[in-house]
mmCIF file of C-alpha atoms in Angstrom:
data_model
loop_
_atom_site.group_PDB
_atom_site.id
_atom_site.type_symbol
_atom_site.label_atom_id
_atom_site.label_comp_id
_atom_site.label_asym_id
_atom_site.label_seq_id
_atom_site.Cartn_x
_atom_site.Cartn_y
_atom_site.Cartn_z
ATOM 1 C CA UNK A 1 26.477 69.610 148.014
ATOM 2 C CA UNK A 2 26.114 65.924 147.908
ATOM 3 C CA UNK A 3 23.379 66.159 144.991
ATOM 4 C CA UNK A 4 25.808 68.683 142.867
ATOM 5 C CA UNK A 5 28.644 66.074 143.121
ATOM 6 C CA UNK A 6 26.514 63.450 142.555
ATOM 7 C CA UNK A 7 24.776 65.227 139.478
ATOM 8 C CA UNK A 8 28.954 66.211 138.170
ATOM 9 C CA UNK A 9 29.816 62.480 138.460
ATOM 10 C CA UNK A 10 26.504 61.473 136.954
ATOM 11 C CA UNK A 11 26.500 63.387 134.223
ATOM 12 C CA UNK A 12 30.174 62.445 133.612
ATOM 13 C CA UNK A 13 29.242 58.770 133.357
ATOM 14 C CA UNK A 14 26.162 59.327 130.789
ATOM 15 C CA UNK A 15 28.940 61.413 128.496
ATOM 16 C CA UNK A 16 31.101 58.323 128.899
ATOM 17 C CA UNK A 17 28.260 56.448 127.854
ATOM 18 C CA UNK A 18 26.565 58.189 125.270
ATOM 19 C CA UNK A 19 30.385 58.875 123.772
ATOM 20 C CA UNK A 20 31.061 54.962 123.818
ATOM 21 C CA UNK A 21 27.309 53.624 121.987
ATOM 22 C CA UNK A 22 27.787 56.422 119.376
ATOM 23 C CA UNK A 23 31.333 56.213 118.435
ATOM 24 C CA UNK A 24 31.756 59.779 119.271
ATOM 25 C CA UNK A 25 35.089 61.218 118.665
ATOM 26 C CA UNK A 26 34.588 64.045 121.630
ATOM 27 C CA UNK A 27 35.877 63.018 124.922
ATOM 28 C CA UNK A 28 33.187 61.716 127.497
ATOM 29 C CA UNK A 29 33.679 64.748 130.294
ATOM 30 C CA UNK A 30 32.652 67.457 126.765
ATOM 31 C CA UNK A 31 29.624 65.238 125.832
ATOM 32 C CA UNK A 32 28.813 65.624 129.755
ATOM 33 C CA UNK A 33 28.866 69.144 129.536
ATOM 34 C CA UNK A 34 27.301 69.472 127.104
ATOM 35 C CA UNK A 35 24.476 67.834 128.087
ATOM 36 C CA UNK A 36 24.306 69.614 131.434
ATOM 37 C CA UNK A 37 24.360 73.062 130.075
ATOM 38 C CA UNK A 38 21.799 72.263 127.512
ATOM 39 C CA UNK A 39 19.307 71.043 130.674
ATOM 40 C CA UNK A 40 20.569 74.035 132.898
ATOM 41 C CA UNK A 41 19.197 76.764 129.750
ATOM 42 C CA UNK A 42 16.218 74.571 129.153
ATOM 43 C CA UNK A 43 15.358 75.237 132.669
ATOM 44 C CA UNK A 44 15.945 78.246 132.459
ATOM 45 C CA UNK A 45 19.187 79.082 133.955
ATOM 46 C CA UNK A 46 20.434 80.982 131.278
ATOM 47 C CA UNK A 47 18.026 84.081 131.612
ATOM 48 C CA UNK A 48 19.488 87.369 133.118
ATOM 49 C CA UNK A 49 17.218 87.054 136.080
ATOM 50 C CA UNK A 50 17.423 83.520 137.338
ATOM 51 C CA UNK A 51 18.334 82.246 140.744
ATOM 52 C CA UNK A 52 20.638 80.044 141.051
ATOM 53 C CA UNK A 53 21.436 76.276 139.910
ATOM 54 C CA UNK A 54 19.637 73.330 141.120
ATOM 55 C CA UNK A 55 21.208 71.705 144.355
ATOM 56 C CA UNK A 56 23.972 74.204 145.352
ATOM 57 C CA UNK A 57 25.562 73.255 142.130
ATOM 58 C CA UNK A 58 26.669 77.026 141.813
ATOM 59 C CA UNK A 59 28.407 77.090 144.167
ATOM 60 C CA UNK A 60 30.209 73.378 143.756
ATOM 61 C CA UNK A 61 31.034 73.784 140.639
ATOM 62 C CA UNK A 62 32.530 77.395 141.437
ATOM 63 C CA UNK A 63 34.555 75.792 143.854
ATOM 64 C CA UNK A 64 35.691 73.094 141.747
ATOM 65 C CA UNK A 65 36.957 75.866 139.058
ATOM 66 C CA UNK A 66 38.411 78.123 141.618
ATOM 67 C CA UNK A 67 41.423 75.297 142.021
ATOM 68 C CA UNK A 68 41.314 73.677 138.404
ATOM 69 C CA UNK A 69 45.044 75.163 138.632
ATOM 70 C CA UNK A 70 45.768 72.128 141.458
ATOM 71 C CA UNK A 71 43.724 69.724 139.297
ATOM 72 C CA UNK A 72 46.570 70.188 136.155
ATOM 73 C CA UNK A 73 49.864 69.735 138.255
ATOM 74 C CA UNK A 74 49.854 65.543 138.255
ATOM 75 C CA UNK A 75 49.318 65.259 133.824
ATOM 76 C CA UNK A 76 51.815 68.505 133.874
ATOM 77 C CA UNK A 77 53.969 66.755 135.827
ATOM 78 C CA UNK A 78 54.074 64.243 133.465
ATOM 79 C CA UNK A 79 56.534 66.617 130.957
ATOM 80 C CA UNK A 80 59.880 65.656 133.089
ATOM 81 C CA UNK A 81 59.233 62.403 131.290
ATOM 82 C CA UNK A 82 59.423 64.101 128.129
ATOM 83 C CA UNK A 83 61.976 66.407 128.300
ATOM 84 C CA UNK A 84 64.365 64.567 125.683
ATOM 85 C CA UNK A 85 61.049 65.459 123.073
ATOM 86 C CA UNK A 86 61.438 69.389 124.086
ATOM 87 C CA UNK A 87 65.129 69.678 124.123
ATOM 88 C CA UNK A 88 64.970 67.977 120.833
ATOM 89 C CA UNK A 89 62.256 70.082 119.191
ATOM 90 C CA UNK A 90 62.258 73.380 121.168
ATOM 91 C CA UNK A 91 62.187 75.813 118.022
ATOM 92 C CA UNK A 92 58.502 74.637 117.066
ATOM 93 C CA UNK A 93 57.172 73.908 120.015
ATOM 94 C CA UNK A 94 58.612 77.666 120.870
ATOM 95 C CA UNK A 95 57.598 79.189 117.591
ATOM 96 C CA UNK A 96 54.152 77.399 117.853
ATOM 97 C CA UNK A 97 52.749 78.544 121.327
ATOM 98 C CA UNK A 98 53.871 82.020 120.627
ATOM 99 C CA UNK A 99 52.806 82.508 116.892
ATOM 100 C CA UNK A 100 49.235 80.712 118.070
ATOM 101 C CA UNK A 101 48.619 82.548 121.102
ATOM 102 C CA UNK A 102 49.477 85.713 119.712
ATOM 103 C CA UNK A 103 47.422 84.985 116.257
ATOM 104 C CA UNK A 104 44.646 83.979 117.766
ATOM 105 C CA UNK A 105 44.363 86.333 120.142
ATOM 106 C CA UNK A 106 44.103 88.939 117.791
ATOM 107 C CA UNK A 107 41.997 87.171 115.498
ATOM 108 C CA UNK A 108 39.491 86.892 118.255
ATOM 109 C CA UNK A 109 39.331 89.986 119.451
ATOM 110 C CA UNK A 110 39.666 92.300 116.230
ATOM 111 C CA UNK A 111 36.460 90.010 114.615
ATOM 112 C CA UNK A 112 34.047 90.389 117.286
ATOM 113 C CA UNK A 113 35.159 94.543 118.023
ATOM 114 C CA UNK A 114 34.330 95.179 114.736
ATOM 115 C CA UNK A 115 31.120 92.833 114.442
ATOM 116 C CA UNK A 116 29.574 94.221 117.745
ATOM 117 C CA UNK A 117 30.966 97.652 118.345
ATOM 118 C CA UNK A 118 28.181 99.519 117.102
ATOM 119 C CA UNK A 119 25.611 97.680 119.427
ATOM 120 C CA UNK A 120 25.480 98.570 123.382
ATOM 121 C CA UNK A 121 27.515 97.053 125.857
ATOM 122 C CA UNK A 122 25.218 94.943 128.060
ATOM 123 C CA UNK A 123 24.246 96.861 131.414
ATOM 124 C CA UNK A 124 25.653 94.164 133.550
ATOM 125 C CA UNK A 125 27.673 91.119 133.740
ATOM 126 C CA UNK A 126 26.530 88.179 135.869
ATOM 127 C CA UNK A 127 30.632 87.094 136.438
ATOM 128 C CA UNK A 128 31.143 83.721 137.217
ATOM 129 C CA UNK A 129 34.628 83.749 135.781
ATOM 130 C CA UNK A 130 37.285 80.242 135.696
ATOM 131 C CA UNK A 131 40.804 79.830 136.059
ATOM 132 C CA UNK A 132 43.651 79.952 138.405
ATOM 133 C CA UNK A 133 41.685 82.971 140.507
ATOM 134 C CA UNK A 134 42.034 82.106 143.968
ATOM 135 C CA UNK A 135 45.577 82.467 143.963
ATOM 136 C CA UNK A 136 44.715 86.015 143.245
ATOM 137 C CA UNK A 137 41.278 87.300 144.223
ATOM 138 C CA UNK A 138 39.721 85.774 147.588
ATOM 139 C CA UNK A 139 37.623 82.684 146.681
ATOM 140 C CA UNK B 1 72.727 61.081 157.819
ATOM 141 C CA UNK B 2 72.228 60.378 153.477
ATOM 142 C CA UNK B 3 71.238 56.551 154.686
ATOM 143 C CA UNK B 4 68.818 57.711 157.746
ATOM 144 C CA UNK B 5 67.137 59.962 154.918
ATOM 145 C CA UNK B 6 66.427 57.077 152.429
ATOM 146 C CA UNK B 7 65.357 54.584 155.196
ATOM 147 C CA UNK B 8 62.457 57.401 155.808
ATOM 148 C CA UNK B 9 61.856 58.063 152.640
ATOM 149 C CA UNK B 10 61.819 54.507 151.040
ATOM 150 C CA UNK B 11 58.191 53.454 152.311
ATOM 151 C CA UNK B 12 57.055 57.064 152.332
ATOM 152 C CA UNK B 13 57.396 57.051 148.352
ATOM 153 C CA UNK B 14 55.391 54.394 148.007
ATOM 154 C CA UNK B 15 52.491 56.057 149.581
ATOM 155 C CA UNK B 16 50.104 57.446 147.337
ATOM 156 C CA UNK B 17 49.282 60.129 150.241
ATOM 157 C CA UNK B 18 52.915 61.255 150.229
ATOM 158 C CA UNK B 19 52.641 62.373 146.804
ATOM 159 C CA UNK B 20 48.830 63.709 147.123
ATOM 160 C CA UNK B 21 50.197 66.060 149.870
ATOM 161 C CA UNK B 22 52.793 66.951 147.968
ATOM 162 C CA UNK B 23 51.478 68.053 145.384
ATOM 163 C CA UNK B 24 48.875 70.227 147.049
ATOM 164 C CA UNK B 25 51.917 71.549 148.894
ATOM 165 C CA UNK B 26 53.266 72.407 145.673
ATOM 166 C CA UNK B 27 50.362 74.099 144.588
ATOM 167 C CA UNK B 28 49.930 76.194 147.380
ATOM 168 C CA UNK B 29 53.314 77.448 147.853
ATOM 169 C CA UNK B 30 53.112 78.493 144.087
ATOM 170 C CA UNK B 31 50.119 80.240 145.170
ATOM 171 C CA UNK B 32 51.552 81.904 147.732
ATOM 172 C CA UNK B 33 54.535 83.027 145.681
ATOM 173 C CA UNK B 34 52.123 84.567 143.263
ATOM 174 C CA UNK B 35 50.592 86.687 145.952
ATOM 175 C CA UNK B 36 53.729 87.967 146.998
ATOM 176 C CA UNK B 37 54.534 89.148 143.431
ATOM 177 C CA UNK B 38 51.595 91.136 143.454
ATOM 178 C CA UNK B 39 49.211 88.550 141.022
ATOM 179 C CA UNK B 40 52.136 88.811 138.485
ATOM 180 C CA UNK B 41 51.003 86.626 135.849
ATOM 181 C CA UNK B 42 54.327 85.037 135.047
ATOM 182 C CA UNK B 43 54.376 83.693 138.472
ATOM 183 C CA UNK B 44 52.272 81.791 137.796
ATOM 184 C CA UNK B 45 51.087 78.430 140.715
ATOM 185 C CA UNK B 46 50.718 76.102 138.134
ATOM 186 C CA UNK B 47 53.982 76.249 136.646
ATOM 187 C CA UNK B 48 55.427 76.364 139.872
ATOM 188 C CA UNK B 49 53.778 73.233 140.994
ATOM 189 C CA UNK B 50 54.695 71.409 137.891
ATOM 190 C CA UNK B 51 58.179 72.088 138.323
ATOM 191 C CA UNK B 52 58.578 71.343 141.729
ATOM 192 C CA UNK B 53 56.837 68.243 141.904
ATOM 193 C CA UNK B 54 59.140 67.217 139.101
ATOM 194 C CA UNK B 55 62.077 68.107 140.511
ATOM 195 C CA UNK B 56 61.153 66.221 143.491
ATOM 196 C CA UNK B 57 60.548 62.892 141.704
ATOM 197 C CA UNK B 58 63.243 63.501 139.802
ATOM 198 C CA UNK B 59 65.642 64.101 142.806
ATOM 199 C CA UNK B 60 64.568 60.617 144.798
ATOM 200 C CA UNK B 61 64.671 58.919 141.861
ATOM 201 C CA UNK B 62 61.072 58.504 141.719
ATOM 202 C CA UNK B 63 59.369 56.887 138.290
ATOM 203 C CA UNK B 64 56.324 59.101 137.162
ATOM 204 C CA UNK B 65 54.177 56.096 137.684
ATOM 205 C CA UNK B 66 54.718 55.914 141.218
ATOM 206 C CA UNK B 67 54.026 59.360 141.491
ATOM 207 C CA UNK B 68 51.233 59.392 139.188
ATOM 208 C CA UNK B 69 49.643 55.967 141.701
ATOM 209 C CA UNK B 70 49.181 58.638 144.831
ATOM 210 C CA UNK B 71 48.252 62.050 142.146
ATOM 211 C CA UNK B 72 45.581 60.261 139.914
ATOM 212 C CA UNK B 73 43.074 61.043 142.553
ATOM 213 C CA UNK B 74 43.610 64.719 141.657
ATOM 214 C CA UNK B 75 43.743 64.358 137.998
ATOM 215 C CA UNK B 76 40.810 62.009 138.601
ATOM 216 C CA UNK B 77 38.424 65.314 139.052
ATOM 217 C CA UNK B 78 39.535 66.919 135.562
ATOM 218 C CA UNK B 79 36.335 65.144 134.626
ATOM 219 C CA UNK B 80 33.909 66.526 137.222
ATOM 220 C CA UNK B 81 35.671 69.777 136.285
ATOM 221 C CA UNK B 82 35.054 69.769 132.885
ATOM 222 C CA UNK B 83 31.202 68.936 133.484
ATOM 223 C CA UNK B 84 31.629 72.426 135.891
ATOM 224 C CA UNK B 85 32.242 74.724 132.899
ATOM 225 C CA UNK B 86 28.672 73.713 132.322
ATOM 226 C CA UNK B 87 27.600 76.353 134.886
ATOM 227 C CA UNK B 88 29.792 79.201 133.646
ATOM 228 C CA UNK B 89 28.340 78.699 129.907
ATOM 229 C CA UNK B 90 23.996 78.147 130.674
ATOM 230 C CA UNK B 91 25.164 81.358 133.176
ATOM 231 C CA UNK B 92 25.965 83.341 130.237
ATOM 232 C CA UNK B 93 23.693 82.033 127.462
ATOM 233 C CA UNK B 94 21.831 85.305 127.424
ATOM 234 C CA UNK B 95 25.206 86.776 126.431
ATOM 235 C CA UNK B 96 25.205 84.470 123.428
ATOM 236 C CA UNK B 97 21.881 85.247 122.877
ATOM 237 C CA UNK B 98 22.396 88.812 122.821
ATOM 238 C CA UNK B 99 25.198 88.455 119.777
ATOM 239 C CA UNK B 100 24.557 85.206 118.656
ATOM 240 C CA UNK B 101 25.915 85.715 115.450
ATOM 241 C CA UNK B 102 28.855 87.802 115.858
ATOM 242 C CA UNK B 103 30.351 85.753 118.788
ATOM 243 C CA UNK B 104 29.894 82.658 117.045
ATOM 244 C CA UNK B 105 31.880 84.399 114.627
ATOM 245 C CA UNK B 106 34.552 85.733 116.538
ATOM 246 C CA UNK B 107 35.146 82.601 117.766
ATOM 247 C CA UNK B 108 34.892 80.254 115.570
ATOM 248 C CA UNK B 109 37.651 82.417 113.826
ATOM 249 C CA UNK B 110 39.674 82.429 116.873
ATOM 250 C CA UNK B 111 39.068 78.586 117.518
ATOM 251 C CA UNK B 112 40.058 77.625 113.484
ATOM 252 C CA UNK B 113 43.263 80.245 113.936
ATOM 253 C CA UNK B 114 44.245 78.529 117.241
ATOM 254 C CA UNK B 115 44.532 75.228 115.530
ATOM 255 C CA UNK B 116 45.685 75.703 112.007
ATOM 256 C CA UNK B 117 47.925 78.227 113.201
ATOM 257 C CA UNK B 118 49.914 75.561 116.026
ATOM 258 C CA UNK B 119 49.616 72.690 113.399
ATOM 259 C CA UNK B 120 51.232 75.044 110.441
ATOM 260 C CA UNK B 121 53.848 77.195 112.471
ATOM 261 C CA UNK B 122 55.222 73.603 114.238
ATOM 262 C CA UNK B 123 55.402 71.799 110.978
ATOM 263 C CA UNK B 124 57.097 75.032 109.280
ATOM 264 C CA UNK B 125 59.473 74.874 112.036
ATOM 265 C CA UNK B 126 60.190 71.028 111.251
ATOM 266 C CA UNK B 127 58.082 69.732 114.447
ATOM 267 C CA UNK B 128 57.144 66.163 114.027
ATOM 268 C CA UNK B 129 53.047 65.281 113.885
ATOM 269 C CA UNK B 130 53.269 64.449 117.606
ATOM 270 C CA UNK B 131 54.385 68.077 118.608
ATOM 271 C CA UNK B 132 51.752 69.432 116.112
ATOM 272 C CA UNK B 133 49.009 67.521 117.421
ATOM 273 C CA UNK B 134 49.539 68.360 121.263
ATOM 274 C CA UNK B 135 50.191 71.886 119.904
ATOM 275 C CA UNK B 136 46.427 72.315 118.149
ATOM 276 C CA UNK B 137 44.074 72.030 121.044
ATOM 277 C CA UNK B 138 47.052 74.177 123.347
ATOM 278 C CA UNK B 139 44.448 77.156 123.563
ATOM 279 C CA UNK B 140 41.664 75.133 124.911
ATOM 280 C CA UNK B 141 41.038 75.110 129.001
ATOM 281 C CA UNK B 142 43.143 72.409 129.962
ATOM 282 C CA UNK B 143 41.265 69.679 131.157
ATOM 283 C CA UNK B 144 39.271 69.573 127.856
ATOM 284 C CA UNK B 145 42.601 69.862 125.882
ATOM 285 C CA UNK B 146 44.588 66.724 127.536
ATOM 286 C CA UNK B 147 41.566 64.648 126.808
ATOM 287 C CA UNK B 148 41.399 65.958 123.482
ATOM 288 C CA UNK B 149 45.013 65.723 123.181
ATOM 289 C CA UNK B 150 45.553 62.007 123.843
ATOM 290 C CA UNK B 151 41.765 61.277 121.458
ATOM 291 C CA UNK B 152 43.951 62.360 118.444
ATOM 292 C CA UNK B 153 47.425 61.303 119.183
ATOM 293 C CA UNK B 154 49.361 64.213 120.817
ATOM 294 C CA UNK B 155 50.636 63.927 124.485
ATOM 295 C CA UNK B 156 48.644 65.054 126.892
ATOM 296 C CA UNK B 157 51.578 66.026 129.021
ATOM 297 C CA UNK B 158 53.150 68.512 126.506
ATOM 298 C CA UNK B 159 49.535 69.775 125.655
ATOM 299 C CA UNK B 160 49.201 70.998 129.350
ATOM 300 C CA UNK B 161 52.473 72.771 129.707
ATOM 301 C CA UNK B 162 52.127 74.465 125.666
ATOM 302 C CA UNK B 163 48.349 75.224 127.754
ATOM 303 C CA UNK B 164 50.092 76.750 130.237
ATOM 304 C CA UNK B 165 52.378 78.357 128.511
ATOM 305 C CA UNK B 166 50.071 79.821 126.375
ATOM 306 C CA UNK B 167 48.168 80.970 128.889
ATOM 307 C CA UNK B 168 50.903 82.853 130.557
ATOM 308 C CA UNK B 169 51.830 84.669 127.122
ATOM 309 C CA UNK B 170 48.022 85.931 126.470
ATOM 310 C CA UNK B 171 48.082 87.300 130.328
ATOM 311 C CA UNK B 172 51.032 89.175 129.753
ATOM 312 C CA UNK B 173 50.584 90.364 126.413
ATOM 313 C CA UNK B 174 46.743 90.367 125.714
ATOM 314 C CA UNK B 175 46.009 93.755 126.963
ATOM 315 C CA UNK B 176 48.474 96.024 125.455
ATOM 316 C CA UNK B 177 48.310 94.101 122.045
ATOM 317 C CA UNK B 178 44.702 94.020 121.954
ATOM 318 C CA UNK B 179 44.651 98.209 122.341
ATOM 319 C CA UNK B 180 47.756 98.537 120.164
ATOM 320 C CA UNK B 181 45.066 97.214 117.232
ATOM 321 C CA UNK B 182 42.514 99.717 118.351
ATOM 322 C CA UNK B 183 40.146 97.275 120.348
ATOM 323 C CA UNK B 184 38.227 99.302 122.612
ATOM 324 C CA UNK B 185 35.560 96.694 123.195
ATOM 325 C CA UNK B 186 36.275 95.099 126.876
ATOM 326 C CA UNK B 187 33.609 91.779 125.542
ATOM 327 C CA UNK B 188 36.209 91.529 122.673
ATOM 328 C CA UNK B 189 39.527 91.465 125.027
ATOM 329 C CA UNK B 190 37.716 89.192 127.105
ATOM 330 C CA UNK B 191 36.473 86.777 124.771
ATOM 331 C CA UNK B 192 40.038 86.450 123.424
ATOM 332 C CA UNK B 193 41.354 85.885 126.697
ATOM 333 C CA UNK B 194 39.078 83.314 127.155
ATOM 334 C CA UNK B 195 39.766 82.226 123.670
ATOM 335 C CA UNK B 196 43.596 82.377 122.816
ATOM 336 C CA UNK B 197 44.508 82.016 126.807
ATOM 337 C CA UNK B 198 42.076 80.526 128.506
ATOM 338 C CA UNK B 199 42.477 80.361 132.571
ATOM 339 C CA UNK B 200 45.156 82.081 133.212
ATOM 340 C CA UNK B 201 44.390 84.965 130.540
ATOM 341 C CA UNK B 202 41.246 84.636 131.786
ATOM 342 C CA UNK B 203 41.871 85.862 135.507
ATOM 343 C CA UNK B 204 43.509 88.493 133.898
ATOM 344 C CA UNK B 205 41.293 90.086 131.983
ATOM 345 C CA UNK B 206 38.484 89.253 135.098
ATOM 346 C CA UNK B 207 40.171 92.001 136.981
ATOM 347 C CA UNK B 208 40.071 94.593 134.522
ATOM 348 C CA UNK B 209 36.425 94.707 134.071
ATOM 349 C CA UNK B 210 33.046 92.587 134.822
ATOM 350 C CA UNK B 211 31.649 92.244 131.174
ATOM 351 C CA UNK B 212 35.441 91.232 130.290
ATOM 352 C CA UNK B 213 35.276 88.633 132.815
ATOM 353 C CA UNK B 214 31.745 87.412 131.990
ATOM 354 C CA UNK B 215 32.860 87.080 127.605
ATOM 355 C CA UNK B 216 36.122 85.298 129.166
ATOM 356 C CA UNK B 217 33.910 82.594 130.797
ATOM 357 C CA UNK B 218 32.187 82.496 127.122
ATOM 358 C CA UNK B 219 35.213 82.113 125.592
ATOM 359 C CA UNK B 220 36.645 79.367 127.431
ATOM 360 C CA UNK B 221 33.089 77.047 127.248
ATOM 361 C CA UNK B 222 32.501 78.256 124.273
ATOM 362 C CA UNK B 223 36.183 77.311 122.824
ATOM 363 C CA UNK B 224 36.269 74.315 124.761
ATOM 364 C CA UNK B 225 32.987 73.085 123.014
ATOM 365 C CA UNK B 226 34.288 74.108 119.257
ATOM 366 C CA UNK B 227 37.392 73.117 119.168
ATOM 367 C CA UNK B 228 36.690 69.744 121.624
ATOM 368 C CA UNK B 229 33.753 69.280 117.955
ATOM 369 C CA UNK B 230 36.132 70.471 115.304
ATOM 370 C CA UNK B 231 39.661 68.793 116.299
ATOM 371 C CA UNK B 232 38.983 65.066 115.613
ATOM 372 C CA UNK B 233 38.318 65.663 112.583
ATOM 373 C CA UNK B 234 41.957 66.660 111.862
ATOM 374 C CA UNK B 235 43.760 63.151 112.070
ATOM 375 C CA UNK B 236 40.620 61.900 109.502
ATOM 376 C CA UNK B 237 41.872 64.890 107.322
ATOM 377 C CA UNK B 238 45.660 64.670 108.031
ATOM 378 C CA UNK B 239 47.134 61.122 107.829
#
């Protein structure tokens, strides 16, 4: 537990580091990911039989995910401060999320149904899936 | 009584452990709302939270700094979180292996529709460049979009609730629209989950079938990655 956090946190820092010598325009935290998931499939994680992550990091970053919903509130909370901006400019902020979501939702989805529908579907699915889950499924 | 209240409350607000447990307070209770609607998507704990921690700093006449003092050790692990997706994405590189080509297709359409899409339909609308820039990385998961947000000049703020919002929409509407144009394929509804809605689509889709849930996890880490690559280069572009 203590090397998973350690290897998050560390990994974090050498984004922040590699983003600040090279100018990079990407956030520090992407860079760090990045990185890790490029050593995770060079050790092989990526293969349909492997075991599982180096130093129970499975199962702290699963955790981690499970309540990225909590981790959102304090920068969300940040919108009463800017709730002249929406009252002001509610059509395209309104028109925006909607016409995006929807577009791109269906963009998505009708490009790769009719690029892979001809293939098989995969026998299995390893599911480590993210988002606001626990609320809803046990954790 | 209003007087015994304030004399309480007074040093409590300046705690930053006051607001920490509040806000996990806040988070649970939305939680547990959204179990008693039955996993309703629209009830959704993260909206919840949002708006009642506002209201509360709000009410007692809080600033959002002071707040913000005590919360910041939450929104400090939005970078450790971040470095998580990680595990989701090497977890289903032989996924991407599988159809390298046509899911770096799909979503790289998605991704470019996401963005040009909230930049064009804000600025149509008369948005100013702020609003469109905290509208383009919207469909991202969140953490990556707030940083992404604030590196090109949106607000990070408004990026998380359009995230959120967005989110919400795709959960409610993905399925049905997704069959209404004929797409049988459960990988394609839940790679645009993952895509379009991230999170909170994603859950979604991850209880209507395991290969949906697995392509959701793509599309988030996968979406994350493009459009955390492709969106700086829009203020160089756009002055």
């Amino acid at each position: 537990m203590l090397v998973a956090v350690f290897t998050l946190l560390g990994v974090e820092l050498l984004g922040e580091l590699l983003r600040a010598a090279l100018h990079l325009p990407v956030p520090g935290p992407v860079v760090g990911m990045i990185l890790l998931a490029a050593w995770l499939i060079f050790r092989g994680y990526g293969r349909e039989t492997t075991p599982a992550a180096p130093g129970a990091l499975d199962e702290t970053a699963g955790v981690i995910l499970n309540y990225l919903g909590l981790l959102f509130v304090p920068a969300g909370a940040g919108i009463i401060a800017e709730f002249g901006l929406i009252r002001q400019q509610w059509l395209p902020i309104l028109g925006g999320v909607i016409g995006s979501t929807v577009l791109s939702l269906a963009v998505t989805g009708l490009v790769l149904h009719h690029l892979i529908r001809r293939k098989a579907a995969p026998k299995k699915a390893r599911i480590l899936a993210v988002g606001d889950k626990p609320c809803i499924a046990k954790s | 009584m209003y007087r015994e209240i304030l004399a309480v409350w007074t040093p409590l607000a300046l705690a930053p452990l006051t607001w920490i447990v509040l806000t996990i307070g806040a988070y649970l209770a939305g939680c547990w709302l959204q179990r008693k609607a039955g996993g309703a998507p629209y009830a959704n704990p993260v909206a919840f939270a949002v708006i009642a921690v506002g209201f509360i700093v709000v009410a007692t006449q809080t600033s959002y700094a002071t707040y913000f003092s005590g919360a910041q050790f939450i929104n400090f692990l939005l970078g450790p979180a971040t470095v998580a997706l990680a595990v989701p994405l090497a977890r289903n590189f032989h996924h991407i292996r599988r159809n390298l080509a046509s899911i770096g297709l799909a979503l790289s359409a998605g991704a470019v529709t996401a963005i040009l899409s909230g930049i064009v339909i804000v600025r149509l609308l008369g948005g100013s460049r702020a609003i469109a820039l905290s509208m383009a990385p919207k469909s991202i998961t969140t953490p990556i979009a707030m940083a992404v947000s604030s590196e090109i000049g949106g607000n990070p703020a408004l990026t998380a609730a359009l995230a959120m919002v967005g989110g919400i929409l795709a959960a409610i509407i993905g399925e049905k629209m997704l069959k209404g144009l004929r797409v049988a394929d459960w990988r394609a509804h839940g790679l645009a989950a993952g895509v379009a809605g991230s999170g909170v689509a994603a859950a979604q889709a991850a209880r209507l079938d395991g290969v949906a849930a697995a392509f959701a996890a793509l599309g988030i880490a996968l979406n994350g990655l493009i459009t955390a690559l492709i969106l700086p280069l829009v203020p160089l572009i756009w002055h």
